[in-house]
mmCIF file of C-alpha atoms in Angstrom:
data_model
loop_
_atom_site.group_PDB
_atom_site.id
_atom_site.type_symbol
_atom_site.label_atom_id
_atom_site.label_comp_id
_atom_site.label_asym_id
_atom_site.label_seq_id
_atom_site.Cartn_x
_atom_site.Cartn_y
_atom_site.Cartn_z
ATOM 1 C CA UNK K 140 31.761 -39.276 8.971
ATOM 2 C CA UNK K 141 32.927 -38.554 12.487
ATOM 3 C CA UNK K 142 30.768 -36.862 15.068
ATOM 4 C CA UNK K 143 33.331 -34.047 15.367
ATOM 5 C CA UNK K 144 32.985 -33.235 11.672
ATOM 6 C CA UNK K 145 29.234 -33.088 12.061
ATOM 7 C CA UNK K 146 29.563 -30.616 14.918
ATOM 8 C CA UNK K 147 32.413 -28.460 13.585
ATOM 9 C CA UNK K 148 31.623 -28.227 9.889
ATOM 10 C CA UNK K 149 27.949 -28.230 8.947
ATOM 11 C CA UNK K 150 28.901 -27.427 5.367
ATOM 12 C CA UNK K 151 30.966 -30.610 5.008
ATOM 13 C CA UNK K 152 28.170 -32.799 6.362
ATOM 14 C CA UNK K 153 25.466 -31.118 4.280
ATOM 15 C CA UNK K 154 27.567 -31.303 1.118
ATOM 16 C CA UNK K 155 28.125 -35.002 1.806
ATOM 17 C CA UNK K 156 24.349 -35.516 2.025
ATOM 18 C CA UNK K 157 23.782 -33.518 -1.176
ATOM 19 C CA UNK K 158 26.475 -35.528 -2.970
ATOM 20 C CA UNK K 159 24.742 -38.750 -1.956
ATOM 21 C CA UNK K 160 21.417 -37.449 -3.282
ATOM 22 C CA UNK K 161 23.027 -36.351 -6.557
ATOM 23 C CA UNK K 162 24.187 -39.930 -7.117
ATOM 24 C CA UNK K 163 20.505 -40.678 -7.764
ATOM 25 C CA UNK K 164 19.040 -37.342 -8.910
ATOM 26 C CA UNK K 165 20.753 -36.028 -12.054
ATOM 27 C CA UNK K 166 20.567 -32.514 -13.464
ATOM 28 C CA UNK K 167 18.457 -30.920 -10.704
ATOM 29 C CA UNK K 168 21.216 -29.326 -8.630
ATOM 30 C CA UNK K 169 19.412 -26.011 -8.122
ATOM 31 C CA UNK K 170 16.245 -27.762 -6.968
ATOM 32 C CA UNK K 171 18.200 -29.940 -4.531
ATOM 33 C CA UNK K 172 19.969 -26.924 -3.049
ATOM 34 C CA UNK K 173 16.636 -25.122 -2.569
ATOM 35 C CA UNK K 174 15.020 -28.169 -0.945
ATOM 36 C CA UNK K 175 17.961 -28.432 1.464
ATOM 37 C CA UNK K 176 17.608 -24.710 2.250
ATOM 38 C CA UNK K 177 13.913 -25.239 3.044
ATOM 39 C CA UNK K 178 14.805 -28.154 5.293
ATOM 40 C CA UNK K 179 17.337 -26.052 7.225
ATOM 41 C CA UNK K 180 14.886 -23.162 7.438
ATOM 42 C CA UNK K 181 11.909 -25.226 8.575
ATOM 43 C CA UNK K 182 9.778 -24.165 5.606
ATOM 44 C CA UNK K 183 7.782 -26.129 3.069
ATOM 45 C CA UNK K 184 8.128 -26.316 -0.693
ATOM 46 C CA UNK K 185 5.673 -26.171 -3.591
ATOM 47 C CA UNK K 186 7.119 -27.880 -6.661
ATOM 48 C CA UNK K 187 5.648 -27.239 -10.083
ATOM 49 C CA UNK K 188 6.656 -29.353 -13.053
ATOM 50 C CA UNK K 189 5.358 -31.859 -15.546
ATOM 51 C CA UNK K 190 5.307 -35.555 -14.577
ATOM 52 C CA UNK K 191 8.513 -37.553 -14.781
ATOM 53 C CA UNK K 192 10.988 -34.975 -13.444
ATOM 54 C CA UNK K 193 11.962 -36.998 -10.330
ATOM 55 C CA UNK K 194 9.950 -34.953 -7.835
ATOM 56 C CA UNK K 195 8.880 -38.073 -5.917
ATOM 57 C CA UNK K 196 12.316 -39.650 -6.150
ATOM 58 C CA UNK K 197 13.936 -36.460 -4.856
ATOM 59 C CA UNK K 198 12.182 -36.372 -1.501
ATOM 60 C CA UNK K 199 12.404 -40.151 -1.071
ATOM 61 C CA UNK K 200 16.161 -40.004 -1.688
ATOM 62 C CA UNK K 201 16.476 -37.021 0.650
ATOM 63 C CA UNK K 202 14.772 -38.992 3.410
ATOM 64 C CA UNK K 203 17.211 -41.864 2.924
ATOM 65 C CA UNK K 204 20.278 -39.596 2.948
ATOM 66 C CA UNK K 205 19.321 -37.859 6.195
ATOM 67 C CA UNK K 206 17.774 -40.830 7.945
ATOM 68 C CA UNK K 207 14.209 -39.557 8.190
ATOM 69 C CA UNK K 208 10.863 -41.245 7.637
ATOM 70 C CA UNK K 209 9.092 -40.756 4.306
ATOM 71 C CA UNK K 210 5.423 -40.765 3.386
ATOM 72 C CA UNK K 211 3.543 -40.043 0.187
ATOM 73 C CA UNK K 212 -0.063 -38.969 -0.344
ATOM 74 C CA UNK K 213 -1.582 -39.020 -3.810
ATOM 75 C CA UNK K 214 -4.213 -36.276 -3.719
ATOM 76 C CA UNK K 215 -7.497 -37.116 -5.424
ATOM 77 C CA UNK K 216 -10.952 -35.442 -5.460
ATOM 78 C CA UNK K 217 -12.463 -38.103 -3.179
ATOM 79 C CA UNK K 218 -9.904 -37.611 -0.383
ATOM 80 C CA UNK K 219 -11.174 -36.554 3.060
ATOM 81 C CA UNK K 220 -9.160 -34.920 5.883
ATOM 82 C CA UNK K 221 -9.007 -38.098 7.969
ATOM 83 C CA UNK K 222 -7.167 -39.803 5.104
ATOM 84 C CA UNK K 223 -4.318 -37.393 5.845
ATOM 85 C CA UNK K 224 -4.265 -36.724 9.563
ATOM 86 C CA UNK K 225 -5.899 -39.895 10.939
ATOM 87 C CA UNK K 226 -9.034 -40.657 12.895
ATOM 88 C CA UNK K 227 -10.482 -42.413 15.930
ATOM 89 C CA UNK K 228 -11.643 -45.997 15.491
ATOM 90 C CA UNK K 229 -14.123 -47.702 17.818
ATOM 91 C CA UNK K 230 -13.079 -51.140 19.098
ATOM 92 C CA UNK K 231 -16.229 -53.154 19.928
ATOM 93 C CA UNK K 232 -14.269 -55.800 21.824
ATOM 94 C CA UNK K 233 -12.919 -53.308 24.347
ATOM 95 C CA UNK K 234 -15.565 -50.599 24.049
ATOM 96 C CA UNK K 235 -12.877 -47.956 23.565
ATOM 97 C CA UNK K 236 -11.615 -45.699 20.798
ATOM 98 C CA UNK K 237 -8.133 -46.054 19.335
ATOM 99 C CA UNK K 238 -6.397 -43.283 17.428
ATOM 100 C CA UNK K 239 -5.020 -44.213 14.031
ATOM 101 C CA UNK K 240 -2.521 -41.592 12.906
ATOM 102 C CA UNK K 241 -2.439 -40.668 9.223
ATOM 103 C CA UNK K 242 0.428 -40.481 6.742
ATOM 104 C CA UNK K 243 1.280 -36.868 7.653
ATOM 105 C CA UNK K 244 3.222 -38.232 10.629
ATOM 106 C CA UNK K 245 6.563 -38.499 8.865
ATOM 107 C CA UNK K 246 9.681 -36.353 8.591
ATOM 108 C CA UNK K 247 9.289 -35.968 4.835
ATOM 109 C CA UNK K 248 5.835 -35.834 3.287
ATOM 110 C CA UNK K 249 5.216 -35.773 -0.441
ATOM 111 C CA UNK K 250 1.814 -34.251 -1.201
ATOM 112 C CA UNK K 251 1.494 -35.305 -4.827
ATOM 113 C CA UNK K 252 -0.737 -33.078 -6.977
ATOM 114 C CA UNK K 253 -2.065 -31.095 -4.023
ATOM 115 C CA UNK K 254 -4.403 -29.147 -6.303
ATOM 116 C CA UNK K 255 -6.446 -32.301 -7.073
ATOM 117 C CA UNK K 256 -7.965 -32.448 -3.577
ATOM 118 C CA UNK K 257 -10.878 -30.243 -2.415
ATOM 119 C CA UNK K 258 -10.373 -27.208 -0.192
ATOM 120 C CA UNK K 259 -11.181 -29.029 3.079
ATOM 121 C CA UNK K 260 -8.351 -31.519 2.512
ATOM 122 C CA UNK K 261 -5.923 -28.816 1.432
ATOM 123 C CA UNK K 262 -6.754 -26.866 4.591
ATOM 124 C CA UNK K 263 -6.151 -29.916 6.771
ATOM 125 C CA UNK K 264 -2.660 -30.347 5.332
ATOM 126 C CA UNK K 265 -1.806 -26.675 5.524
ATOM 127 C CA UNK K 266 -2.896 -26.597 9.158
ATOM 128 C CA UNK K 267 -0.403 -29.364 9.936
ATOM 129 C CA UNK K 268 2.268 -27.432 8.065
ATOM 130 C CA UNK K 269 1.625 -24.334 10.155
ATOM 131 C CA UNK K 270 1.025 -25.862 13.593
ATOM 132 C CA UNK K 271 3.149 -29.032 13.213
ATOM 133 C CA UNK K 272 0.510 -30.946 15.121
ATOM 134 C CA UNK K 273 -2.884 -32.578 14.605
ATOM 135 C CA UNK K 274 -5.806 -32.633 17.026
ATOM 136 C CA UNK K 275 -7.803 -35.871 16.974
ATOM 137 C CA UNK K 276 -10.514 -36.523 19.544
ATOM 138 C CA UNK K 277 -9.440 -33.564 21.629
ATOM 139 C CA UNK K 278 -5.804 -34.698 21.886
ATOM 140 C CA UNK K 279 -2.890 -33.013 20.139
ATOM 141 C CA UNK K 280 -0.457 -35.259 18.276
ATOM 142 C CA UNK K 281 2.852 -33.632 17.280
ATOM 143 C CA UNK K 282 4.424 -34.559 13.955
ATOM 144 C CA UNK K 283 8.062 -35.735 14.057
ATOM 145 C CA UNK K 284 10.728 -33.074 13.597
ATOM 146 C CA UNK K 285 12.164 -32.071 11.236
ATOM 147 C CA UNK K 286 8.969 -31.934 9.184
ATOM 148 C CA UNK K 287 9.079 -31.009 5.495
ATOM 149 C CA UNK K 288 6.130 -30.995 3.115
ATOM 150 C CA UNK K 289 6.960 -31.147 -0.567
ATOM 151 C CA UNK K 290 3.748 -30.456 -2.476
ATOM 152 C CA UNK K 291 3.619 -30.869 -6.247
ATOM 153 C CA UNK K 292 1.453 -29.339 -8.941
ATOM 154 C CA UNK K 293 1.143 -30.249 -12.601
ATOM 155 C CA UNK K 294 1.051 -26.989 -14.610
ATOM 156 C CA UNK K 295 -0.355 -28.513 -17.816
ATOM 157 C CA UNK K 296 -3.602 -29.923 -16.402
ATOM 158 C CA UNK K 297 -6.409 -27.812 -14.985
ATOM 159 C CA UNK K 298 -9.412 -30.123 -15.406
ATOM 160 C CA UNK K 299 -10.567 -31.591 -12.094
ATOM 161 C CA UNK K 300 -8.245 -29.440 -10.011
ATOM 162 C CA UNK K 301 -8.820 -27.102 -7.068
ATOM 163 C CA UNK K 302 -6.239 -24.270 -7.211
ATOM 164 C CA UNK K 303 -4.788 -23.308 -3.840
ATOM 165 C CA UNK K 304 -6.053 -19.923 -2.594
ATOM 166 C CA UNK K 305 -3.425 -17.185 -2.407
ATOM 167 C CA UNK K 306 -3.528 -17.124 1.413
ATOM 168 C CA UNK K 307 -2.670 -20.834 1.519
ATOM 169 C CA UNK K 308 0.009 -20.654 -1.169
ATOM 170 C CA UNK K 309 1.612 -17.885 0.909
ATOM 171 C CA UNK K 310 2.355 -20.423 3.657
ATOM 172 C CA UNK K 311 4.856 -22.231 1.456
ATOM 173 C CA UNK K 312 8.366 -20.904 1.915
ATOM 174 C CA UNK K 313 9.305 -21.520 -1.710
ATOM 175 C CA UNK K 314 7.796 -22.375 -5.040
ATOM 176 C CA UNK K 315 10.317 -24.174 -7.237
ATOM 177 C CA UNK K 316 9.792 -24.572 -10.970
ATOM 178 C CA UNK K 317 11.259 -27.845 -12.201
ATOM 179 C CA UNK K 318 12.232 -27.849 -15.855
ATOM 180 C CA UNK K 319 13.321 -30.606 -18.214
ATOM 181 C CA UNK K 320 16.967 -31.689 -17.854
ATOM 182 C CA UNK K 321 19.498 -30.789 -20.506
ATOM 183 C CA UNK K 322 20.007 -33.396 -23.274
ATOM 184 C CA UNK K 323 23.317 -34.419 -21.683
ATOM 185 C CA UNK K 324 21.763 -34.889 -18.243
ATOM 186 C CA UNK K 325 18.788 -36.714 -19.740
ATOM 187 C CA UNK K 326 21.150 -39.102 -21.523
ATOM 188 C CA UNK K 327 22.747 -39.844 -18.143
ATOM 189 C CA UNK K 328 19.294 -40.473 -16.655
ATOM 190 C CA UNK K 329 18.459 -42.950 -19.426
ATOM 191 C CA UNK K 330 21.844 -44.640 -19.042
ATOM 192 C CA UNK K 331 21.343 -44.969 -15.270
ATOM 193 C CA UNK K 332 17.910 -46.513 -15.835
ATOM 194 C CA UNK K 333 19.560 -49.528 -17.501
ATOM 195 C CA UNK K 334 21.184 -50.569 -14.227
ATOM 196 C CA UNK K 335 19.719 -51.214 -10.771
ATOM 197 C CA UNK K 336 19.148 -48.027 -8.790
ATOM 198 C CA UNK K 337 22.083 -47.188 -6.480
ATOM 199 C CA UNK K 338 21.622 -47.711 -2.769
ATOM 200 C CA UNK K 339 21.452 -44.423 -0.879
ATOM 201 C CA UNK K 340 23.582 -44.283 2.257
ATOM 202 C CA UNK K 341 22.578 -42.275 5.306
ATOM 203 C CA UNK K 342 25.055 -39.382 5.596
ATOM 204 C CA UNK K 343 23.507 -37.451 8.480
ATOM 205 C CA UNK K 344 20.628 -38.158 10.821
ATOM 206 C CA UNK K 345 17.678 -36.040 11.887
ATOM 207 C CA UNK K 346 19.434 -35.049 15.116
ATOM 208 C CA UNK K 347 22.298 -33.602 13.075
ATOM 209 C CA UNK K 348 19.788 -31.841 10.853
ATOM 210 C CA UNK K 349 18.126 -30.136 13.810
ATOM 211 C CA UNK K 350 21.560 -29.062 15.038
ATOM 212 C CA UNK K 351 22.397 -27.612 11.621
ATOM 213 C CA UNK K 352 19.059 -25.810 11.615
ATOM 214 C CA UNK K 353 20.089 -24.174 14.897
ATOM 215 C CA UNK K 354 23.450 -23.266 13.316
ATOM 216 C CA UNK K 355 21.648 -21.630 10.382
ATOM 217 C CA UNK K 356 19.640 -19.534 12.843
ATOM 218 C CA UNK K 357 22.928 -18.115 14.178
ATOM 219 C CA UNK K 358 24.190 -16.910 10.781
ATOM 220 C CA UNK K 359 24.547 -13.118 10.917
ATOM 221 C CA UNK K 360 22.379 -10.818 8.822
ATOM 222 C CA UNK K 361 23.290 -7.139 8.442
ATOM 223 C CA UNK K 362 20.600 -4.489 8.493
ATOM 224 C CA UNK K 363 21.444 -3.495 4.908
ATOM 225 C CA UNK K 364 20.691 -7.056 3.759
ATOM 226 C CA UNK K 365 17.372 -7.004 5.640
ATOM 227 C CA UNK K 366 16.566 -3.638 4.045
ATOM 228 C CA UNK K 367 17.361 -5.134 0.636
ATOM 229 C CA UNK K 368 14.962 -8.064 1.185
ATOM 230 C CA UNK K 369 12.238 -5.677 2.377
ATOM 231 C CA UNK K 370 12.818 -3.388 -0.599
ATOM 232 C CA UNK K 371 12.393 -6.303 -3.027
ATOM 233 C CA UNK K 372 9.064 -7.174 -1.415
ATOM 234 C CA UNK K 373 7.980 -3.518 -1.292
ATOM 235 C CA UNK K 374 8.767 -3.100 -4.979
ATOM 236 C CA UNK K 375 6.257 -5.847 -5.782
ATOM 237 C CA UNK K 376 3.578 -3.930 -3.831
ATOM 238 C CA UNK K 377 4.392 -0.384 -5.006
ATOM 239 C CA UNK K 378 6.342 -0.742 -8.263
ATOM 240 C CA UNK K 379 5.807 2.920 -9.172
ATOM 241 C CA UNK K 380 8.027 4.039 -6.292
ATOM 242 C CA UNK K 381 10.923 2.190 -7.891
ATOM 243 C CA UNK K 382 10.418 3.516 -11.413
ATOM 244 C CA UNK K 383 8.490 0.430 -12.533
ATOM 245 C CA UNK K 384 5.439 2.203 -13.924
ATOM 246 C CA UNK K 385 4.983 -0.478 -16.595
ATOM 247 C CA UNK K 386 4.853 -3.206 -13.925
ATOM 248 C CA UNK K 387 2.366 -1.540 -11.573
ATOM 249 C CA UNK K 388 -0.844 -2.268 -13.566
ATOM 250 C CA UNK K 389 0.152 -5.935 -13.947
ATOM 251 C CA UNK K 390 0.171 -6.765 -10.198
ATOM 252 C CA UNK K 391 -2.898 -6.618 -7.962
ATOM 253 C CA UNK K 392 -1.124 -7.661 -4.767
ATOM 254 C CA UNK K 393 2.573 -7.973 -4.043
ATOM 255 C CA UNK K 394 4.426 -10.154 -1.568
ATOM 256 C CA UNK K 395 3.102 -10.301 1.986
ATOM 257 C CA UNK K 396 5.430 -9.755 4.995
ATOM 258 C CA UNK K 397 6.027 -13.520 4.937
ATOM 259 C CA UNK K 398 8.032 -12.839 1.766
ATOM 260 C CA UNK K 399 10.964 -10.868 3.243
ATOM 261 C CA UNK K 400 10.835 -12.894 6.457
ATOM 262 C CA UNK K 401 11.174 -16.155 4.531
ATOM 263 C CA UNK K 402 13.740 -14.597 2.203
ATOM 264 C CA UNK K 403 16.091 -13.606 5.029
ATOM 265 C CA UNK K 404 15.639 -16.889 6.900
ATOM 266 C CA UNK K 405 16.251 -18.942 3.767
ATOM 267 C CA UNK K 406 19.303 -16.821 2.944
ATOM 268 C CA UNK K 407 20.804 -17.771 6.313
ATOM 269 C CA UNK K 408 20.518 -21.446 5.392
ATOM 270 C CA UNK K 409 21.961 -20.813 1.933
ATOM 271 C CA UNK K 410 24.924 -18.964 3.451
ATOM 272 C CA UNK K 411 25.551 -21.946 5.752
ATOM 273 C CA UNK K 412 25.441 -24.323 2.779
ATOM 274 C CA UNK K 413 27.948 -22.101 0.987
ATOM 275 C CA UNK K 414 30.319 -22.069 3.959
ATOM 276 C CA UNK K 415 29.708 -18.614 5.408
ATOM 277 C CA UNK K 416 28.597 -17.238 8.759
ATOM 278 C CA UNK K 417 27.295 -14.083 7.140
ATOM 279 C CA UNK K 418 24.459 -13.515 4.665
ATOM 280 C CA UNK K 419 25.311 -11.646 1.478
ATOM 281 C CA UNK K 420 22.854 -9.669 -0.607
ATOM 282 C CA UNK K 421 23.669 -12.158 -3.375
ATOM 283 C CA UNK K 422 22.120 -14.936 -1.273
ATOM 284 C CA UNK K 423 18.913 -12.924 -1.037
ATOM 285 C CA UNK K 424 18.942 -12.244 -4.769
ATOM 286 C CA UNK K 425 19.561 -15.908 -5.619
ATOM 287 C CA UNK K 426 16.534 -17.038 -3.603
ATOM 288 C CA UNK K 427 14.187 -14.159 -4.450
ATOM 289 C CA UNK K 428 12.442 -15.898 -7.401
ATOM 290 C CA UNK K 429 11.667 -19.059 -5.382
ATOM 291 C CA UNK K 430 10.506 -17.177 -2.280
ATOM 292 C CA UNK K 431 8.517 -14.414 -3.987
ATOM 293 C CA UNK K 432 7.101 -15.785 -7.261
ATOM 294 C CA UNK K 433 4.078 -17.483 -5.687
ATOM 295 C CA UNK K 434 3.281 -14.448 -3.532
ATOM 296 C CA UNK K 435 2.448 -12.205 -6.484
ATOM 297 C CA UNK K 436 -1.206 -11.902 -7.475
ATOM 298 C CA UNK K 437 -1.436 -10.717 -11.051
ATOM 299 C CA UNK K 438 -4.147 -8.292 -12.116
ATOM 300 C CA UNK K 439 -6.641 -8.992 -14.860
ATOM 301 C CA UNK K 440 -4.485 -6.899 -17.154
ATOM 302 C CA UNK K 441 -1.401 -8.915 -16.207
ATOM 303 C CA UNK K 442 -3.196 -12.199 -16.856
ATOM 304 C CA UNK K 443 -4.608 -11.012 -20.167
ATOM 305 C CA UNK K 444 -1.152 -9.920 -21.323
ATOM 306 C CA UNK K 445 0.363 -13.238 -20.289
ATOM 307 C CA UNK K 446 2.727 -11.683 -17.759
ATOM 308 C CA UNK K 447 4.878 -14.144 -15.823
ATOM 309 C CA UNK K 448 5.813 -13.594 -12.148
ATOM 310 C CA UNK K 449 9.459 -14.429 -12.879
ATOM 311 C CA UNK K 450 9.682 -11.764 -15.600
ATOM 312 C CA UNK K 451 8.167 -9.177 -13.254
ATOM 313 C CA UNK K 452 10.558 -10.186 -10.465
ATOM 314 C CA UNK K 453 13.499 -9.834 -12.828
ATOM 315 C CA UNK K 454 12.478 -6.232 -13.464
ATOM 316 C CA UNK K 455 12.048 -5.680 -9.728
ATOM 317 C CA UNK K 456 15.544 -7.000 -8.988
ATOM 318 C CA UNK K 457 16.999 -4.767 -11.706
ATOM 319 C CA UNK K 458 15.271 -1.724 -10.196
ATOM 320 C CA UNK K 459 16.228 -2.369 -6.548
ATOM 321 C CA UNK K 460 19.956 -1.707 -5.994
ATOM 322 C CA UNK K 461 21.869 -4.548 -4.380
ATOM 323 C CA UNK K 462 24.030 -3.471 -1.417
ATOM 324 C CA UNK K 463 27.716 -4.130 -1.885
ATOM 325 C CA UNK K 464 29.095 -6.561 0.683
ATOM 326 C CA UNK K 465 32.599 -7.971 0.657
ATOM 327 C CA UNK K 466 34.796 -10.069 2.867
ATOM 328 C CA UNK K 467 32.233 -12.374 4.495
ATOM 329 C CA UNK K 468 33.705 -14.566 7.214
ATOM 330 C CA UNK K 469 34.097 -18.205 6.094
ATOM 331 C CA UNK K 470 33.142 -21.092 8.313
ATOM 332 C CA UNK K 471 35.923 -22.397 10.493
ATOM 333 C CA UNK K 472 37.523 -25.556 9.168
#
C-alpha cells in the first residue's frame, strides 16, 4: 500500500488491516470492528466470553497487522503489581539499581482473566490504562503509543475470582460479549486448523494508526447526535422520565458521564471506518450496547429477576427517539 493511500483514505488502509485479520479470525466480524474502533478512539476493551473463542489470537493478530508490539499477562491470585509494571533491581557488582520494565510496556496488552487477580493488581493495571505511564523509583516511564488493553473475563466461573468494582469497570470504553460462532463459521475454523496458520502481513504501522486516530478526532458530530447520546445515558439513570416505569426499579445506577463521552468518541471512529466524515445517530445506536452495558448497576430487584443489561438497553433505545439524519458526506476517494 502506498503512502499516499494511507494519508488520503484511512478507510481503505483500515479495511485492508481488518481484511488481513479476518484471514485468521473467522466469524467475529462485529468484535473485530469494535476492537478497531477502540484502537482509533484510544479506549480499552473488556471482553467477556467462554474459553476458546479466539480472544488471545485476536489481539495477537491485530498487533501483527498493524505492526505493534504484543504482550500477554495471565492473571492469577498470586500476582503482585511489580509483575505487571516492573520493579527496581539492585546490582551488587555496581552498587546501583536498574529498572526492569514489566509486560505492560507494549502497544497491545492482553490481560487474560483480569478478574482472577486481587484488587491491588487490578488497580495497578487500570492506573496504567488511565495515565499511560508507570512510576517506578520516582521516575515516570511512558508506555508506547498506541496503547490498547484487551482484558478478558470468563462468565461461567466465579470461584477464585475478584470481580472488578463498578468504578474500575467504568474506565473501559467498551465491554464486548463474544458468543460462539455459527455452525458454518465453526466448520471453517476446524477446517483451517488442519493446515498451518496463515502468516499475517503488516498492513499499516503504528505511525499510520496514530494519524488515523487524529483523523477520527476530526469527524464532525452534530449537536442533535450528542443530545441523542446524552439522552440514552440519561434514560438509564432516570427511566421514568422516558416512560420506562417498569425499568426504573431494576437499575440502581445508570451510565456515568463517561458513557456518552465514550459513545460519541467511539462513534467518530466507527464513522471513519464506514467511510464518512460525519457521525450518524445510527453509529451511536450501533455502539450503545458495547459502551453502556457495563456501566449499568442493577438493583437487588433487577438481579433477583434475572434482568440483563442488554435487555434493559434495548428498551431504553426503543424509548429514546433517534434523530433523523440523511446525506452524510462520504470520505474523499
